[in-house]
Coordinates of N, CA, C and O in Angstrom, one line a residue:
X62 N 22.8 -40.6 -23.4 CA 23.7 -39.6 -23.0 C 23.5 -39.3 -21.5 O 22.4 -39.0 -21.1
X63 N 24.5 -39.4 -20.9 CA 24.5 -39.3 -19.2 C 24.3 -37.9 -19.0 O 24.7 -36.9 -19.5
X64 N 23.5 -37.9 -17.8 CA 23.2 -36.4 -17.3 C 24.1 -36.3 -15.9 O 24.2 -37.3 -15.1
X65 N 24.7 -35.2 -16.1 CA 25.6 -34.9 -14.7 C 25.1 -33.6 -14.3 O 24.8 -32.6 -14.9
X66 N 24.8 -33.5 -12.8 CA 24.2 -32.6 -12.2 C 25.3 -32.1 -11.0 O 25.5 -33.1 -10.1
X67 N 25.6 -30.9 -11.0 CA 26.6 -30.5 -10.0 C 25.9 -29.8 -8.8 O 24.8 -29.1 -9.1
X68 N 26.5 -29.4 -7.9 CA 26.0 -28.6 -6.7 C 27.3 -28.3 -5.8 O 28.4 -29.1 -6.1
X69 N 27.2 -27.4 -5.2 CA 28.2 -26.8 -4.1 C 29.0 -25.7 -4.6 O 29.9 -25.3 -3.8
X70 N 28.9 -25.2 -5.6 CA 29.6 -23.9 -6.0 C 28.9 -22.7 -5.3 O 28.1 -22.8 -4.3
X71 N 29.7 -21.5 -5.5 CA 29.3 -20.5 -4.8 C 30.4 -19.4 -4.3 O 31.6 -19.6 -5.0
X72 N 30.1 -18.5 -3.5 CA 31.3 -17.6 -2.9 C 31.9 -18.1 -1.6 O 31.4 -18.6 -0.7
X73 N 33.2 -18.1 -1.8 CA 34.2 -18.6 -0.7 C 35.0 -17.5 -0.3 O 35.7 -17.0 -1.3
X74 N 35.4 -17.2 0.9 CA 36.7 -16.4 1.1 C 37.8 -17.2 1.0 O 38.1 -18.3 1.1
X75 N 38.8 -16.2 0.7 CA 40.3 -16.8 0.7 C 40.7 -17.6 1.7 O 40.4 -17.2 2.8
X76 N 41.4 -18.7 1.4 CA 41.8 -19.4 2.7 C 40.7 -20.4 2.8 O 41.0 -21.3 3.7
X77 N 39.4 -20.4 2.6 CA 38.3 -21.3 3.0 C 38.2 -22.6 2.0 O 39.4 -22.8 1.4
X78 N 37.4 -23.1 2.1 CA 37.2 -24.6 1.7 C 35.7 -24.8 1.1 O 34.8 -24.0 1.3
X79 N 35.6 -25.7 0.2 CA 34.3 -26.2 -0.5 C 34.3 -27.5 -1.0 O 35.4 -28.2 -1.3
X80 N 33.2 -28.0 -1.2 CA 33.0 -29.4 -1.6 C 32.1 -29.4 -2.9 O 30.9 -28.7 -2.6
X81 N 32.4 -30.0 -3.7 CA 31.6 -29.9 -4.9 C 31.1 -31.4 -5.2 O 31.8 -32.2 -4.8
X82 N 29.7 -31.5 -5.8 CA 29.4 -32.9 -6.0 C 29.0 -32.9 -7.4 O 28.5 -31.9 -8.0
X83 N 28.8 -34.2 -7.8 CA 28.4 -34.4 -9.3 C 27.8 -35.6 -9.4 O 28.4 -36.6 -9.1
X84 N 26.4 -35.6 -9.5 CA 25.6 -36.8 -9.6 C 25.3 -37.1 -11.1 O 24.9 -36.3 -11.8
X85 N 25.6 -38.4 -11.3 CA 25.3 -39.1 -12.8 C 24.2 -39.8 -12.7 O 23.6 -40.3 -11.8
X86 N 23.5 -39.7 -13.9 CA 22.3 -40.5 -14.2 C 22.4 -42.1 -14.4 O 21.4 -42.5 -14.5
X87 N 23.6 -42.4 -14.3 CA 23.9 -43.7 -14.7 C 25.1 -44.2 -14.0 O 25.8 -43.5 -13.1
X88 N 25.3 -45.6 -13.9 CA 26.6 -46.3 -13.2 C 27.8 -45.3 -13.4 O 28.3 -45.5 -14.6
X89 N 28.4 -44.8 -12.5 CA 29.7 -44.1 -12.8 C 30.7 -45.1 -13.2 O 31.8 -44.4 -13.8
X90 N 30.6 -46.2 -13.0 CA 31.8 -47.2 -13.3 C 31.5 -47.7 -14.7 O 32.4 -48.3 -15.3
X91 N 30.7 -47.1 -15.5 CA 30.6 -47.1 -16.9 C 31.7 -46.3 -17.6 O 31.9 -46.6 -18.6
X92 N 32.3 -45.4 -17.0 CA 33.1 -44.5 -17.5 C 34.8 -44.7 -17.2 O 34.8 -45.1 -16.1
X93 N 35.3 -44.4 -18.2 CA 36.7 -44.5 -18.0 C 37.5 -43.9 -16.8 O 38.1 -44.0 -15.9
X94 N 36.8 -42.4 -16.5 CA 37.1 -41.5 -15.6 C 36.2 -40.5 -15.3 O 35.5 -40.2 -16.4
X95 N 36.0 -40.0 -14.3 CA 35.1 -38.9 -14.0 C 36.0 -37.9 -13.0 O 36.8 -38.2 -12.3
X96 N 35.6 -36.5 -13.3 CA 36.2 -35.7 -12.3 C 36.0 -34.3 -12.8 O 34.6 -34.0 -13.0
X97 N 36.8 -33.3 -12.5 CA 36.4 -31.9 -12.4 C 37.6 -30.8 -13.3 O 38.7 -31.2 -13.3
X98 N 37.0 -30.1 -14.3 CA 37.8 -29.2 -14.9 C 37.4 -27.9 -14.5 O 36.0 -27.7 -14.0
X99 N 38.1 -26.6 -15.0 CA 37.6 -25.7 -14.7 C 38.0 -24.5 -15.8 O 39.0 -24.6 -16.3
X100 N 37.4 -23.3 -15.9 CA 37.7 -22.5 -16.9 C 37.3 -21.1 -16.3 O 36.4 -20.9 -15.9
X101 N 38.6 -20.3 -16.3 CA 38.4 -18.9 -15.8 C 38.2 -18.3 -16.9 O 38.6 -18.3 -18.1
X102 N 37.8 -16.9 -16.9 CA 37.4 -15.9 -17.9 C 38.9 -15.6 -18.6 O 39.8 -15.3 -18.1
X103 N 38.9 -15.9 -20.0 CA 39.8 -15.5 -20.7 C 40.9 -16.5 -20.8 O 42.0 -16.6 -21.4
X104 N 40.7 -17.8 -20.1 CA 41.6 -18.9 -20.0 C 41.1 -20.1 -20.6 O 39.7 -20.2 -20.9
X105 N 42.0 -21.1 -21.0 CA 41.5 -22.5 -21.5 C 41.2 -23.2 -20.2 O 41.5 -23.1 -19.1
X106 N 40.1 -24.3 -20.6 CA 39.7 -25.1 -19.6 C 40.9 -26.0 -19.2 O 41.8 -26.4 -19.8
X107 N 40.9 -26.2 -17.8 CA 42.0 -27.1 -17.2 C 41.6 -28.2 -16.4 O 40.6 -28.0 -15.6
X108 N 42.6 -29.1 -16.3 CA 42.2 -30.2 -15.2 C 42.2 -29.8 -13.8 O 43.2 -28.9 -13.6
X109 N 41.3 -30.0 -13.1 CA 41.4 -29.9 -11.7 C 41.7 -31.4 -11.1 O 42.7 -31.5 -10.4
X110 N 40.9 -32.1 -11.4 CA 41.0 -33.7 -10.7 C 40.3 -34.7 -11.3 O 39.1 -34.3 -11.6
X111 N 40.6 -35.9 -11.7 CA 39.9 -36.8 -12.1 C 40.3 -38.2 -11.5 O 41.2 -38.2 -10.9
X112 N 39.3 -39.0 -11.5 CA 39.4 -40.5 -10.8 C 39.0 -41.3 -11.9 O 38.0 -41.3 -12.5
X113 N 40.0 -42.3 -12.0 CA 39.7 -43.3 -13.1 C 38.9 -44.5 -12.5 O 38.6 -44.7 -11.3
X114 N 38.6 -45.4 -13.5 CA 37.6 -46.6 -13.1 C 38.1 -47.5 -11.9 O 37.6 -47.9 -10.9
X115 N 39.6 -47.3 -11.8 CA 40.3 -48.3 -10.8 C 40.4 -47.5 -9.4 O 41.2 -48.0 -8.6
X116 N 40.1 -46.3 -9.6 CA 40.1 -45.4 -8.3 C 41.4 -44.5 -8.1 O 41.6 -44.0 -7.1
X117 N 42.3 -44.3 -9.2 CA 43.6 -43.5 -9.1 C 42.9 -42.0 -9.5 O 42.3 -42.1 -10.4
X118 N 43.5 -41.2 -8.7 CA 43.2 -39.7 -8.8 C 44.5 -39.1 -9.6 O 45.5 -39.4 -9.3
X119 N 44.0 -38.2 -10.4 CA 45.0 -37.3 -11.1 C 44.7 -35.8 -10.8 O 43.5 -35.6 -10.9
X120 N 45.6 -35.2 -10.4 CA 45.3 -33.8 -10.0 C 46.1 -32.8 -10.9 O 47.3 -33.1 -11.3
X121 N 45.4 -31.4 -11.2 CA 46.0 -30.6 -12.0 C 47.2 -29.9 -10.9 O 47.0 -30.0 -9.7
X122 N 48.3 -29.4 -11.7 CA 49.3 -28.9 -10.8 C 48.7 -27.9 -9.7 O 49.4 -27.6 -8.8
X123 N 47.9 -27.0 -10.4 CA 47.4 -25.8 -9.6 C 46.7 -26.2 -8.3 O 46.6 -25.3 -7.4
X124 N 46.4 -27.3 -8.2 CA 45.6 -27.8 -7.2 C 46.0 -28.8 -6.3 O 45.5 -29.3 -5.3
X125 N 47.1 -29.5 -6.6 CA 47.6 -30.5 -6.0 C 47.9 -30.2 -4.5 O 48.8 -29.1 -4.4
X126 N 47.8 -31.3 -3.7 CA 48.0 -31.0 -2.3 C 47.0 -30.2 -1.6 O 47.1 -30.2 -0.3
X127 N 46.0 -29.7 -2.1 CA 45.1 -29.0 -1.4 C 43.8 -29.4 -1.9 O 42.6 -28.8 -1.7
X128 N 43.6 -30.4 -2.8 CA 42.2 -31.0 -3.2 C 42.2 -32.5 -3.2 O 43.3 -33.1 -3.2
X129 N 41.0 -32.9 -2.8 CA 40.9 -34.3 -2.8 C 39.6 -34.7 -3.6 O 38.5 -34.2 -3.4
X130 N 39.6 -35.7 -4.4 CA 38.5 -36.2 -5.3 C 38.2 -37.6 -4.6 O 39.1 -38.4 -4.4
X131 N 36.8 -37.9 -4.6 CA 36.5 -39.3 -4.2 C 35.1 -39.5 -4.8 O 34.4 -38.7 -5.5
X132 N 34.7 -40.8 -4.6 CA 33.4 -41.0 -5.2 C 32.4 -42.0 -4.4 O 33.3 -42.5 -3.4
X133 N 31.2 -42.0 -4.5 CA 30.3 -42.8 -3.9 C 29.8 -43.6 -5.0 O 28.8 -43.2 -5.6
X134 N 30.1 -44.9 -5.2 CA 29.5 -45.6 -6.3 C 28.0 -45.9 -5.9 O 27.2 -46.0 -7.0
X135 N 27.6 -46.1 -4.8 CA 26.3 -46.5 -4.5 C 25.3 -45.3 -5.0 O 24.3 -45.5 -5.3
X136 N 26.0 -44.1 -4.9 CA 25.2 -42.9 -5.1 C 25.4 -42.4 -6.6 O 25.0 -41.3 -7.1
X137 N 26.3 -43.0 -7.3 CA 26.8 -42.5 -8.7 C 27.1 -41.1 -8.6 O 26.7 -40.1 -9.4
X138 N 28.0 -40.7 -7.5 CA 28.3 -39.2 -7.2 C 29.8 -39.3 -7.2 O 30.4 -40.1 -6.3
X139 N 30.4 -38.2 -7.7 CA 31.9 -38.0 -7.5 C 31.9 -36.5 -6.7 O 31.2 -35.7 -7.1
X140 N 32.9 -36.4 -6.0 CA 33.1 -35.3 -5.1 C 34.4 -34.6 -5.1 O 35.4 -35.4 -5.4
X141 N 34.6 -33.4 -5.0 CA 35.6 -32.8 -5.0 C 35.8 -31.6 -3.7 O 34.9 -30.9 -3.7
X142 N 36.8 -31.7 -3.0 CA 37.0 -30.9 -1.9 C 38.3 -30.1 -2.1 O 39.3 -30.8 -2.4
X143 N 38.1 -28.9 -2.0 CA 39.2 -28.0 -2.2 C 39.3 -27.2 -1.0 O 38.5 -26.5 -0.5
X144 N 40.5 -26.9 -0.5 CA 40.9 -26.2 0.7 C 42.1 -25.1 0.3 O 42.6 -25.1 -0.8
X145 N 42.3 -24.2 1.2 CA 43.3 -23.1 0.8 C 42.9 -22.3 -0.4 O 43.9 -22.2 -1.1
X146 N 41.7 -22.2 -0.5 CA 41.3 -21.4 -1.8 C 41.8 -20.1 -2.0 O 42.1 -19.5 -1.1
X147 N 42.3 -19.9 -3.1 CA 42.9 -18.7 -3.6 C 42.0 -17.9 -4.5 O 41.3 -18.5 -5.3
X148 N 42.3 -16.5 -4.7 CA 41.3 -16.1 -5.8 C 41.7 -16.6 -7.1 O 40.7 -16.5 -8.1
X149 N 42.7 -17.0 -7.3 CA 42.9 -17.8 -8.8 C 42.3 -19.0 -8.8 O 42.1 -19.5 -10.3
X150 N 41.6 -19.4 -7.9 CA 40.7 -20.6 -8.1 C 39.3 -20.1 -8.6 O 38.6 -21.1 -8.9
X151 N 38.8 -18.9 -8.6 CA 38.0 -18.4 -9.3 C 37.5 -19.0 -10.5 O 38.6 -18.6 -11.7
X152 N 36.6 -19.6 -11.0 CA 36.3 -20.1 -12.2 C 34.9 -20.8 -12.3 O 34.3 -21.1 -11.2
X153 N 34.5 -21.1 -13.4 CA 33.3 -22.3 -13.8 C 33.9 -23.7 -13.7 O 35.0 -23.9 -14.4
X154 N 33.4 -24.3 -12.7 CA 34.0 -25.8 -12.4 C 32.8 -26.7 -13.3 O 31.8 -26.6 -13.0
X155 N 33.5 -27.5 -14.2 CA 32.8 -28.5 -14.7 C 33.0 -29.9 -14.6 O 34.1 -30.5 -14.5
X156 N 32.0 -30.7 -14.1 CA 32.2 -32.1 -13.9 C 32.1 -32.6 -15.2 O 31.5 -32.3 -16.3
X157 N 33.1 -33.7 -15.4 CA 33.2 -34.4 -16.7 C 33.1 -35.9 -16.5 O 33.4 -36.5 -15.4
X158 N 32.6 -36.7 -17.4 CA 32.4 -38.3 -17.5 C 33.1 -38.6 -18.8 O 32.4 -38.2 -19.8
X159 N 34.3 -39.4 -18.8 CA 34.8 -39.8 -20.2 C 34.7 -41.0 -20.3 O 34.9 -42.1 -19.5
X160 N 34.2 -41.6 -21.7 CA 34.3 -42.8 -22.1 C 34.9 -42.9 -23.4 O 34.5 -42.5 -24.3
X161 N 36.1 -43.5 -23.2 CA 37.0 -43.6 -24.4 C 37.3 -42.1 -24.8 O 38.0 -41.3 -23.8
X162 N 36.9 -41.8 -26.1 CA 37.3 -40.3 -26.4 C 36.3 -39.3 -26.1 O 36.5 -38.0 -26.5
X163 N 35.2 -40.0 -25.7 CA 33.9 -38.9 -25.7 C 33.8 -38.4 -24.3 O 33.9 -39.3 -23.3
X164 N 33.8 -37.2 -24.1 CA 33.7 -36.8 -22.8 C 32.1 -36.0 -22.7 O 31.7 -35.1 -23.5
X165 N 31.4 -36.1 -21.6 CA 30.1 -35.6 -21.4 C 30.4 -34.5 -20.2 O 31.3 -34.9 -19.4
X166 N 29.8 -33.1 -20.3 CA 30.1 -32.2 -19.3 C 28.7 -31.9 -18.7 O 27.7 -31.9 -19.3
X167 N 28.8 -31.5 -17.5 CA 27.8 -31.0 -16.7 C 27.7 -29.4 -17.0 O 28.6 -28.9 -18.0
X168 N 26.6 -28.7 -16.7 CA 26.5 -27.3 -17.1 C 27.4 -26.4 -16.5 O 27.5 -25.3 -16.8
X169 N 28.2 -26.8 -15.4 CA 29.0 -25.9 -15.1 C 28.4 -25.2 -13.7 O 27.3 -24.8 -13.7
X170 N 29.4 -25.0 -12.5 CA 28.9 -24.4 -11.4 C 30.1 -23.2 -11.1 O 31.2 -23.6 -11.2
X171 N 29.7 -22.0 -10.9 CA 30.6 -21.1 -10.6 C 31.1 -21.1 -9.1 O 30.3 -21.3 -8.2
X172 N 32.3 -20.9 -9.1 CA 33.1 -20.8 -7.8 C 33.9 -19.5 -7.9 O 34.6 -19.2 -8.8
X173 N 33.5 -18.6 -7.0 CA 34.1 -17.3 -6.6 C 34.8 -17.2 -5.4 O 34.3 -17.4 -4.4
X174 N 36.1 -17.0 -5.4 CA 37.0 -16.7 -4.3 C 37.2 -15.6 -3.8 O 37.9 -14.7 -4.7
X175 N 36.8 -14.9 -2.8 CA 37.1 -13.6 -2.5 C 38.3 -13.2 -1.8 O 38.6 -14.0 -0.8
X176 N 39.0 -12.1 -2.0 CA 40.0 -11.9 -1.2 C 39.6 -11.1 0.3 O 38.7 -10.7 0.5

């Protein structure tokens, strides 16, 4: 079972930016895709961004155009930068690693955007 360790969450002002990172305990190219999902109180978990093994990125509609996902294969780490943050971006952000139908999750990191 892969271990995923996140960092970079916290309190950010509206309009600000942040970068999340997710370090995997094994080669990230072992996975079909890796990325980020988020879950706000009372809402379902939703896609933020994922990158597949070929380097293609897919973004959720709510963050498209203001988010960038990239990876450092040598460090087995995936990054997410979000800018133009809104209070609606407040959520617990979960790093994910998918191998076929199995998804491994990190513990989650809280991102709070203040107005």
